[in-house]
Tab-separated table of C-alpha atoms and ligand atoms in Angstrom:
chain	number	residue	atom	x	y	z
A	1	MET	CA	135.607	58.741	164.982
A	2	SER	CA	133.136	61.215	166.411
A	3	LEU	CA	131.845	64.456	165.244
A	4	LYS	CA	129.975	67.669	166.350
A	5	LEU	CA	128.679	68.662	162.664
A	6	PHE	CA	125.898	71.019	163.989
A	7	SER	CA	127.681	74.684	164.931
A	8	HIS	CA	125.514	77.225	166.701
A	9	THR	CA	124.511	79.603	166.735
A	10	ALA	CA	125.035	82.578	168.472
A	11	GLY	CA	121.811	82.975	170.388
A	12	GLY	CA	123.281	79.469	171.402
A	13	ALA	CA	120.278	77.741	170.079
A	14	ASP	CA	120.594	74.253	167.405
A	15	THR	CA	119.204	75.312	163.761
A	16	ALA	CA	118.573	73.025	161.557
A	17	LYS	CA	120.060	74.655	158.830
A	18	PRO	CA	123.608	73.125	158.554
A	19	SER	CA	125.863	76.540	158.029
A	20	LYS	CA	127.509	75.726	155.039
A	21	ALA	CA	131.488	74.493	156.897
A	22	ASP	CA	128.871	71.935	158.707
A	23	GLN	CA	128.307	70.963	155.289
A	24	THR	CA	132.257	70.396	153.649
A	25	LEU	CA	132.762	68.495	155.925
A	26	GLN	CA	130.484	66.322	156.754
A	27	SER	CA	130.765	66.387	152.545
A	28	LYS	CA	134.591	64.748	154.326
A	29	VAL	CA	133.124	62.126	157.067
A	30	ILE	CA	131.012	59.778	154.129
A	31	ILE	CA	133.427	60.752	151.221
A	32	ASP	CA	136.237	59.369	154.144
A	33	GLY	CA	133.638	56.675	154.747
A	34	LEU	CA	133.353	55.324	151.373
A	35	ASP	CA	134.856	52.195	150.955
A	36	ASP	CA	134.941	53.145	147.186
A	37	GLY	CA	137.995	55.248	146.745
A	38	VAL	CA	137.414	58.715	145.420
A	39	ILE	CA	140.087	61.449	143.807
A	40	LEU	CA	139.653	64.948	142.871
A	41	ILE	CA	141.059	66.205	140.249
A	42	ASP	CA	141.323	70.213	138.564
A	43	ASN	CA	142.797	70.797	134.986
A	44	GLN	CA	145.795	70.229	135.709
A	45	PHE	CA	145.736	67.678	136.501
A	46	THR	CA	146.736	68.088	140.668
A	47	ILE	CA	144.970	65.898	142.861
A	48	GLN	CA	142.873	68.759	145.107
A	49	LEU	CA	140.957	65.817	146.848
A	50	ILE	CA	142.255	61.505	147.637
A	51	ASN	CA	139.774	59.681	150.310
A	52	PRO	CA	141.537	56.731	152.104
A	53	SER	CA	140.733	53.878	150.465
A	54	ALA	CA	141.421	55.330	146.959
A	55	SER	CA	144.881	56.242	149.245
A	56	LYS	CA	145.686	53.345	150.922
A	57	LEU	CA	144.035	50.868	146.741
A	58	CYS	CA	147.724	53.827	145.913
A	59	GLY	CA	149.938	53.055	148.163
A	60	TRP	CA	149.887	56.657	149.119
A	61	LYS	CA	149.794	58.628	152.335
A	62	THR	CA	146.863	61.349	151.663
A	63	ASP	CA	148.847	64.294	152.345
A	64	GLU	CA	152.015	63.376	150.238
A	65	ALA	CA	149.092	62.913	147.901
A	66	THR	CA	146.989	65.576	147.344
A	67	GLY	CA	148.805	68.485	146.080
A	68	ILE	CA	150.987	66.598	143.835
A	69	ASN	CA	149.800	65.164	139.552
A	70	VAL	CA	147.693	62.584	138.913
A	71	ASP	CA	149.354	60.246	136.680
A	72	SER	CA	152.004	60.087	139.882
A	73	VAL	CA	149.561	58.569	141.747
A	74	VAL	CA	147.194	56.422	139.812
A	75	GLN	CA	149.326	55.332	136.995
A	76	LEU	CA	148.141	52.775	134.809
A	77	VAL	CA	148.798	50.815	133.076
A	78	ASN	CA	146.969	48.246	130.100
A	79	SER	CA	147.422	44.704	130.254
A	80	LYS	CA	150.759	44.580	129.186
A	81	ASN	CA	152.249	46.439	131.745
A	82	GLU	CA	152.416	49.275	130.035
A	83	LYS	CA	151.514	53.336	130.947
A	84	LEU	CA	148.508	54.531	129.052
A	85	ASP	CA	150.332	57.862	127.420
A	86	ALA	CA	147.744	61.380	128.134
A	87	SER	CA	145.678	59.657	125.180
A	88	GLN	CA	145.555	56.376	125.527
A	89	ASN	CA	144.145	57.471	129.651
A	90	PRO	CA	140.421	58.451	130.572
A	91	LEU	CA	142.303	60.578	133.208
A	92	HIS	CA	142.630	62.987	130.510
A	93	GLN	CA	140.323	62.376	128.503
A	94	ILE	CA	137.587	62.794	130.802
A	95	PHE	CA	139.259	67.384	130.251
A	96	SER	CA	138.239	66.972	126.113
A	97	THR	CA	135.602	64.413	126.289
A	98	GLY	CA	133.695	66.518	128.834
A	99	ASN	CA	131.373	62.733	129.084
A	100	PRO	CA	131.529	60.612	132.092
A	101	MET	CA	132.803	57.116	131.923
A	102	THR	CA	133.408	53.396	133.199
A	103	ASN	CA	136.473	52.112	131.944
A	104	ASN	CA	136.378	48.670	133.287
A	105	ASP	CA	139.873	46.610	132.378
A	106	LEU	CA	141.568	49.061	133.213
A	107	MET	CA	144.413	47.687	135.736
A	108	LEU	CA	146.391	50.050	138.823
A	109	LEU	CA	150.310	50.305	138.969
A	110	THR	CA	150.984	50.835	142.297
A	111	ARG	CA	153.565	52.487	144.654
A	112	ASP	CA	155.825	49.201	145.213
A	113	ASN	CA	154.414	47.945	141.128
A	114	GLN	CA	152.392	45.564	142.187
A	115	SER	CA	149.281	45.384	138.905
A	116	ILE	CA	145.760	45.624	140.391
A	117	PRO	CA	142.829	45.416	137.799
A	118	ILE	CA	140.152	47.945	138.794
A	119	ARG	CA	137.110	49.737	136.888
A	120	LEU	CA	137.254	53.750	137.036
A	121	HIS	CA	134.073	56.203	137.302
A	122	LEU	CA	134.618	59.387	136.327
A	123	THR	CA	132.112	62.653	136.369
A	124	PRO	CA	133.756	65.627	134.856
A	125	LEU	CA	131.994	69.073	137.398
A	126	ILE	CA	131.634	71.563	134.144
A	127	ASN	CA	131.333	75.601	134.488
A	128	SER	CA	128.714	77.461	133.204
A	129	ASN	CA	131.229	78.260	130.161
A	130	GLN	CA	130.990	74.483	129.243
A	131	GLN	CA	134.413	73.923	130.401
A	132	VAL	CA	135.307	70.470	132.076
A	133	TYR	CA	136.957	72.753	135.931
A	134	GLN	CA	137.912	69.710	137.698
A	135	ALA	CA	137.114	65.635	137.298
A	136	VAL	CA	135.661	62.987	139.769
A	137	ALA	CA	137.670	59.906	139.278
A	138	VAL	CA	135.553	56.841	141.161
A	139	LEU	CA	137.945	53.764	141.648
A	140	ASN	CA	137.045	49.776	142.989
A	141	ASN	CA	140.024	47.262	143.502
A	142	VAL	CA	138.115	44.379	140.279
A	143	SER	CA	141.237	41.918	142.075
A	144	GLU	CA	137.910	39.243	143.679
A	145	GLU	CA	135.983	39.972	140.895
A	146	ARG	CA	137.880	38.881	138.847
A	147	SER	CA	139.599	35.921	140.926
A	148	ASN	CA	136.138	34.860	140.790
A	149	GLU	CA	135.508	35.057	137.199
A	150	LYS	CA	138.041	33.492	137.071
A	151	GLN	CA	137.324	30.814	138.457
A	152	ARG	CA	133.434	29.739	137.022
A	153	ALA	CA	135.631	29.797	133.879
A	154	ASP	CA	137.461	27.674	134.573
A	155	PHE	CA	135.746	25.246	136.076
A	156	ILE	CA	132.876	26.307	133.247
A	157	SER	CA	135.949	25.404	130.315
A	158	THR	CA	136.733	22.207	133.176
A	159	ALA	CA	133.243	20.462	132.652
A	160	SER	CA	132.383	20.774	129.384
A	161	HIS	CA	135.512	19.685	128.022
A	162	GLU	CA	134.883	16.344	130.336
A	163	MET	CA	131.545	15.901	129.078
A	164	ARG	CA	131.996	16.445	125.371
A	165	THR	CA	134.103	13.122	125.832
A	166	PRO	CA	131.467	10.685	126.491
A	167	VAL	CA	128.429	12.733	124.367
A	168	ALA	CA	130.475	12.229	121.209
A	169	ALA	CA	130.714	8.278	122.526
A	170	ILE	CA	126.420	8.657	123.193
A	171	GLU	CA	126.329	9.893	119.633
A	172	GLY	CA	128.701	7.296	117.906
A	173	TYR	CA	126.606	4.738	119.652
A	174	LEU	CA	122.865	6.447	118.762
A	175	ALA	CA	124.306	6.225	115.427
A	176	LEU	CA	124.782	3.049	115.090
A	177	ALA	CA	122.501	2.102	116.301
A	178	LEU	CA	120.583	3.834	113.546
A	179	ASN	CA	122.846	1.614	110.554
A	180	ASP	CA	120.799	-0.738	109.154
A	181	LYS	CA	124.055	-1.553	107.874
A	182	VAL	CA	125.220	-2.139	111.576
A	183	SER	CA	121.536	-2.495	113.878
A	184	THR	CA	118.009	-3.977	112.517
A	185	ILE	CA	115.214	-1.344	115.003
A	186	ASP	CA	111.741	-0.919	114.608
A	187	SER	CA	110.599	1.785	113.046
A	188	ARG	CA	108.696	2.628	116.654
A	189	ALA	CA	112.376	2.328	118.537
A	190	ARG	CA	114.062	4.902	115.186
A	191	GLY	CA	111.979	7.251	115.677
A	192	TYR	CA	112.935	7.421	119.135
A	193	LEU	CA	116.984	7.178	119.105
A	194	GLU	CA	116.486	9.847	115.965
A	195	LYS	CA	114.977	11.886	118.122
A	196	ALA	CA	117.701	10.709	121.282
A	197	HIS	CA	120.569	11.849	117.508
A	198	ALA	CA	118.764	15.236	117.599
A	199	SER	CA	119.132	15.085	121.598
A	200	THR	CA	122.470	14.571	121.906
A	201	GLN	CA	124.533	16.475	119.162
A	202	HIS	CA	121.863	19.613	120.834
A	203	LEU	CA	124.056	19.153	123.396
A	204	GLY	CA	127.420	17.999	122.115
A	205	GLN	CA	126.969	21.311	120.329
A	206	LEU	CA	125.938	23.172	124.444
A	207	PHE	CA	129.806	22.243	125.803
A	208	GLN	CA	131.690	23.417	122.339
A	209	ASP	CA	129.657	27.051	122.184
A	210	LEU	CA	130.231	27.037	126.852
A	211	LEU	CA	133.717	25.984	126.903
A	212	THR	CA	134.919	28.903	123.154
A	213	SER	CA	132.369	31.064	125.547
A	214	ALA	CA	134.326	30.432	128.695
A	215	LYS	CA	138.038	30.117	126.811
A	216	ALA	CA	136.567	34.135	125.356
A	217	GLU	CA	135.878	36.329	128.001
A	218	ASP	CA	139.206	34.438	129.913
A	219	GLY	CA	141.322	35.471	126.736
A	220	ARG	CA	142.757	31.933	126.317
A	221	LEU	CA	140.869	31.726	122.743
A	222	THR	CA	143.237	30.696	120.099
A	223	SER	CA	144.020	32.485	116.797
A	224	HIS	CA	145.935	33.042	114.073
A	225	PRO	CA	145.311	35.690	112.756
A	226	ALA	CA	146.828	36.132	108.776
A	227	VAL	CA	146.287	37.642	106.043
A	228	VAL	CA	142.460	36.955	104.487
A	229	GLU	CA	141.522	38.526	101.301
A	230	ILE	CA	138.010	38.585	102.886
A	231	ASN	CA	136.599	38.192	99.014
A	232	GLU	CA	138.150	34.522	98.042
A	233	PHE	CA	137.889	33.076	101.608
A	234	LEU	CA	133.885	33.756	101.139
A	235	ASN	CA	133.841	32.554	98.004
A	236	GLN	CA	135.823	28.933	99.161
A	237	ILE	CA	133.005	28.475	102.304
A	238	ILE	CA	130.156	29.577	99.537
A	239	SER	CA	129.122	26.210	98.382
A	240	ASP	CA	129.050	24.995	101.711
A	241	LEU	CA	126.304	27.371	102.816
A	242	ARG	CA	124.507	26.918	99.998
A	243	LEU	CA	124.591	23.277	101.375
A	244	VAL	CA	123.115	24.409	103.990
A	245	ALA	CA	120.304	26.195	102.891
A	246	ALA	CA	119.326	23.597	99.474
A	247	LYS	CA	118.098	21.310	102.816
A	248	LYS	CA	115.764	24.730	103.711
A	249	ASN	CA	115.183	25.209	100.067
A	250	LEU	CA	116.704	29.109	100.291
A	251	GLU	CA	117.833	30.698	97.134
A	252	VAL	CA	121.202	31.837	98.518
A	253	ASP	CA	123.237	35.451	96.634
A	254	TYR	CA	126.155	36.161	96.790
A	255	VAL	CA	126.621	40.531	96.210
A	256	PHE	CA	131.028	41.981	95.278
A	257	GLY	CA	130.728	45.913	95.884
A	258	ASP	CA	128.185	47.815	96.504
A	259	THR	CA	124.578	46.233	97.187
A	260	ASN	CA	122.899	47.070	94.407
A	261	GLN	CA	125.282	46.022	92.027
A	262	SER	CA	126.248	42.241	92.284
A	263	VAL	CA	130.112	43.050	91.124
A	264	ILE	CA	132.170	46.983	90.814
A	265	ASN	CA	134.868	47.091	88.645
A	266	ALA	CA	137.119	50.114	89.228
A	267	THR	CA	137.421	51.060	84.805
A	268	LYS	CA	139.386	53.650	84.016
A	269	GLU	CA	138.294	55.919	81.485
A	270	GLY	CA	139.074	54.786	77.865
A	271	SER	CA	140.163	51.160	79.256
A	272	GLN	CA	139.524	47.561	79.287
A	273	LYS	CA	140.835	47.096	82.504
A	274	ILE	CA	139.126	45.670	84.653
A	275	ILE	CA	140.582	46.175	88.623
A	276	THR	CA	138.440	44.370	91.446
A	277	PRO	CA	139.323	45.799	95.203
A	278	LEU	CA	141.097	43.594	96.821
A	279	TYR	CA	139.526	43.633	100.789
A	280	TYR	CA	142.320	42.457	102.958
A	281	ALA	CA	141.923	42.027	106.612
A	282	TYR	CA	144.129	40.031	109.352
A	283	VAL	CA	142.377	37.894	110.455
A	284	ASP	CA	142.457	34.042	111.658
A	285	PRO	CA	140.817	31.674	108.962
A	286	ASP	CA	138.941	29.572	111.819
A	287	ARG	CA	137.818	31.793	113.433
A	288	LEU	CA	136.065	34.023	110.768
A	289	ARG	CA	134.701	31.387	109.631
A	290	GLU	CA	133.532	30.170	112.471
A	291	VAL	CA	131.200	34.046	113.075
A	292	ILE	CA	130.048	33.381	108.825
A	293	THR	CA	128.882	29.906	109.659
A	294	ASN	CA	127.496	30.733	112.790
A	295	LEU	CA	125.314	33.603	110.776
A	296	PHE	CA	125.056	32.164	108.231
A	297	ASP	CA	123.647	28.958	110.571
A	298	ASN	CA	121.224	31.257	112.535
A	299	ALA	CA	120.155	32.694	109.246
A	300	VAL	CA	118.434	30.092	108.167
A	301	LYS	CA	117.132	28.934	111.176
A	302	TYR	CA	115.071	32.156	111.552
A	303	THR	CA	114.734	32.259	107.795
A	304	PRO	CA	110.838	29.863	107.106
A	305	GLU	CA	111.256	30.786	103.435
A	306	GLY	CA	112.672	33.148	101.458
A	307	LYS	CA	116.064	34.638	100.158
A	308	ILE	CA	120.178	34.403	101.736
A	309	THR	CA	121.671	37.745	100.278
A	310	ILE	CA	125.697	36.851	102.002
A	311	GLY	CA	128.245	40.644	100.808
A	312	LEU	CA	130.893	42.285	101.063
A	313	THR	CA	131.984	45.986	100.848
A	314	GLY	CA	134.900	48.796	102.470
A	315	ASN	CA	136.406	51.295	102.557
A	316	ASP	CA	140.534	52.323	102.980
A	317	GLN	CA	139.414	52.198	106.637
A	318	VAL	CA	137.110	48.848	106.863
A	319	VAL	CA	136.388	45.582	105.338
A	320	GLN	CA	131.998	45.087	105.470
A	321	CYS	CA	130.787	41.850	105.363
A	322	PHE	CA	126.707	41.423	105.697
A	323	ILE	CA	124.589	38.362	105.756
A	324	ARG	CA	121.051	39.318	105.013
A	325	ASP	CA	117.980	36.397	105.764
A	326	THR	CA	114.439	37.677	104.367
A	327	GLY	CA	113.517	35.959	107.724
A	328	ALA	CA	111.339	36.298	111.492
A	329	GLY	CA	113.689	39.453	112.231
A	330	ILE	CA	114.071	40.796	115.535
A	331	PRO	CA	112.382	42.457	118.348
A	332	LYS	CA	113.201	46.407	118.708
A	333	GLU	CA	113.474	45.889	122.795
A	334	ASP	CA	115.376	42.435	122.460
A	335	LEU	CA	118.583	44.267	119.080
A	336	PRO	CA	120.889	45.509	122.260
A	337	HIS	CA	120.786	42.716	124.251
A	338	LEU	CA	122.267	40.112	121.355
A	339	PHE	CA	125.353	39.762	121.642
A	340	GLN	CA	124.989	39.262	125.654
A	341	LYS	CA	125.840	34.840	126.829
A	342	PHE	CA	122.753	32.799	127.076
A	343	TYR	CA	120.020	36.233	125.273
A	344	ARG	CA	117.485	34.347	123.772
A	345	VAL	CA	114.675	35.483	121.547
A	346	ASP	CA	111.472	33.923	123.155
A	347	ASN	CA	109.050	34.729	120.845
A	348	SER	CA	106.407	32.615	119.277
A	349	ALA	CA	108.255	32.184	116.210
A	350	THR	CA	111.746	30.818	117.229
A	351	ARG	CA	109.933	29.385	120.951
A	352	THR	CA	110.620	26.339	118.611
A	353	ILE	CA	113.668	26.493	117.740
A	354	GLY	CA	116.567	24.854	118.770
A	355	GLY	CA	119.914	27.097	120.559
A	356	THR	CA	121.558	28.347	123.092
A	357	GLY	CA	121.883	31.977	122.832
A	358	LEU	CA	126.013	31.897	123.124
A	359	GLY	CA	126.654	31.906	118.827
A	360	LEU	CA	126.584	35.835	118.907
A	361	PHE	CA	128.491	36.071	121.978
A	362	ILE	CA	130.455	34.366	120.477
A	363	CYS	CA	131.026	35.636	117.176
A	364	ARG	CA	130.852	39.327	118.931
A	365	LYS	CA	134.075	38.275	121.048
A	366	ILE	CA	135.385	36.862	118.238
A	367	ILE	CA	134.587	40.077	115.981
A	368	GLU	CA	136.699	42.165	118.653
A	369	LEU	CA	139.951	39.696	119.145
A	370	TYR	CA	140.496	41.737	115.593
A	371	ASN	CA	139.003	45.548	116.371
A	372	GLY	CA	136.668	45.170	114.728
A	373	ARG	CA	132.912	45.535	114.963
A	374	ILE	CA	129.741	43.383	114.526
A	375	TRP	CA	125.913	45.000	115.075
A	376	VAL	CA	122.559	43.233	113.225
A	377	GLU	CA	119.505	45.741	111.946
A	378	SER	CA	116.012	44.013	112.457
A	379	GLU	CA	112.362	44.429	110.584
A	380	LEU	CA	110.628	41.922	113.076
A	381	GLY	CA	108.141	40.086	110.033
A	382	LYS	CA	110.671	41.062	107.235
A	383	GLY	CA	114.510	40.050	107.578
A	384	SER	CA	117.559	40.190	109.761
A	385	THR	CA	120.629	41.520	108.398
A	386	PHE	CA	124.785	41.345	110.248
A	387	PHE	CA	127.115	43.530	109.920
A	388	ILE	CA	131.093	42.852	110.803
A	389	ASN	CA	133.278	45.041	110.527
A	390	LEU	CA	137.249	44.536	110.604
A	391	PRO	CA	139.818	47.204	109.920
A	392	ARG	CA	140.765	46.921	106.689
A	393	LEU	CA	144.661	46.317	105.185
A	394	THR	CA	146.232	48.848	101.918
A	395	THR	CA	147.784	45.389	99.718
A	396	GLU	CA	151.046	46.478	100.327
A	397	LYS	CA	150.539	46.604	103.697
A	398	ALA	CA	149.086	43.311	103.221
A	399	ASN	CA	152.268	41.831	101.064
A	400	ALA	CA	154.546	42.874	103.648
A	401	LEU	CA	152.392	41.008	106.005
A	402	GLN	CA	152.674	37.725	103.868
A	403	THR	CA	156.927	37.987	102.912
A	404	GLN	CA	157.205	38.777	107.004
A	405	THR	CA	155.016	36.071	107.786
A	406	LYS	CA	156.712	33.607	105.341
A	407	ALA	CA	159.831	34.735	106.459
A	408	GLY	CA	158.540	34.091	109.961
A	409	SER	CA	159.098	38.102	111.433
A	410	VAL	CA	156.160	38.918	112.356
A	411	THR	CA	155.039	40.966	115.303
A	412	SER	CA	152.562	43.801	115.027
A	413	ILE	CA	150.341	44.688	112.265
A	414	ASN	CA	150.369	47.976	113.123
B	1	ADP	P1	120.533	30.323	119.433
B	1	ADP	O1	122.459	29.501	119.567
B	1	ADP	O2	119.785	31.145	120.108
B	1	ADP	O3	120.287	31.346	117.893
B	1	ADP	P2	122.549	32.697	119.231
B	1	ADP	O4	123.171	33.417	120.258
B	1	ADP	O5	123.185	32.526	117.943
B	1	ADP	O6	121.606	31.822	119.875
B	1	ADP	O7	121.493	33.571	118.841
B	1	ADP	C1	120.498	34.636	120.376
B	1	ADP	C2	119.191	34.271	119.417
B	1	ADP	O8	118.857	35.975	117.939
B	1	ADP	C3	118.957	34.121	118.904
B	1	ADP	O9	118.170	33.268	120.190
B	1	ADP	C4	117.747	34.160	117.574
B	1	ADP	O10	116.271	34.661	118.396
B	1	ADP	C5	118.177	35.195	117.770
B	1	ADP	N1	118.779	35.323	116.917
B	1	ADP	C6	119.926	34.805	116.295
B	1	ADP	N2	119.738	35.519	114.788
B	1	ADP	C7	118.912	35.777	113.742
B	1	ADP	C8	117.844	35.684	113.017
B	1	ADP	N3	119.211	35.861	112.182
B	1	ADP	N4	117.258	36.571	113.098
B	1	ADP	C9	116.202	36.130	113.703
B	1	ADP	N5	116.314	36.151	115.157
B	1	ADP	C10	117.665	35.629	114.540
C-alpha cells in the first residue's frame, strides 16, 4: 500500500509540517501495520478503532467490530474457559482504576470458539477532569511463547528426573565407601570421598529443585489441600527444625500470637477460661512443610550465630507465619529479585555458601497455589524476616470442610 502523506498547500508548495488530516492518516498507517493487536475502547465499552492484527486474532472483520461492545469481540476467559465477569475483566477495570495494566495469563475465546493464550496491555486515556474517557488495549498471541516454555520445562523435568537415579546410586556407593563396617580406606581417601559425597548430595538436591520448579511453572505441582491448624502444624515440625539449628548452635524460639508475647490468650473478664485462637488454612501440609523447612534451612545457612524465631500470628482474614534470623541480611537492591528463579545474592557473606537459587522461587510458587503471599524484610548485617500470609478459614468453615472431606465431597472452598 502506498499513501501520499503530505498534502499541498493553497500555494502549491509542500510544507514541512503535515496537516492534522495527514497526521491522522499517518497514525492509521502505523497502527494498521503493527503485528500487535490494537483496540481503542470508549467508556461505554464500545470499540472505536480496531487494527487488522486485533481483528484477525479475535476473528472479526474490522468494520464489523468497530462500533460494537468490546465484550462481544474480545471475549476473555479464565483457564477453565469461564467468561470473566465485569469485576474480573481488565477491559472494564481500567475505567475504574485508571492505571495502566498488563496481564500475562489471560485466554481469548475467538469468534470460532478457539481459546488462545494472550498478553493484554491496557493504557488509560485520561481527560482534564481526571476521568478515563478511552483506553487502548494491546493484545498479543502468546501461543508460541507458551509452547516453547512448555517444551523447555518438559525437557528440564525429564532430564532432572532421569538424572536423579544415577546420582542417587553414586551417593549410595559413596556412603558405603565411607562406612567403616563395609569398607577400609585411609584418611586421605576418606577426605576425598567425603567431598565427593557432599557434592553428590548437592547435585541430587539441584535435580530435585529443578524438577519441582519445572512442575511449579507449568502448573503440575501436585497439591492435596486439607484443613490445617497452623499452630498445631508448627508445633509438630519444630523439633526437627531445632535439630537442624542445633548443629550450628543456633537458638530457636517459637512465638505464638503477638510478636511481643510468647502466648496471647483471650480471657473473658472475671472468667478463668483461656481461649487460644485457632489459625486454620486450607493447604497441603506436605507443601507447607516444604516451604517452612526451606525458609528455616536458609535462616540456618545464612546465620553464623544468634537466634532463629518462628512466629505465628494473624487477623480475621489472614494467618501469618514468619521466620526471623539474626544473620547476614540481604542487600536492599537484591530484595525485589529474591523470589525469582536461580537468583542468588553475590557478596562475601554468601559466596562461599552453596545453593541453587531455586528454593525461594519454589516457596513462592507453592504459597501462590493457596492464594497466599510471601515476602521478606531485611537489613544487611542484622538479619532477615520472611513472612507468609495465607487466607484464614473461620472455625465454622474449617469444621464444615473437615466434615465434607470425611464425606468425600469437597469441591471448592469458596
Ligand atoms: P539458595 O539455594 O541459594 O539458598 P534460595 O532461593 O533459597 O536459594 O535463596 C536465594 C538467595 O537468597 C540465597 O542465595 C541468599 O543469597 C538469599 N537468602 C535467602 N534466605 C536468606 C536469609 N535467611 N538470609 C540471608 N540471605 C538469604
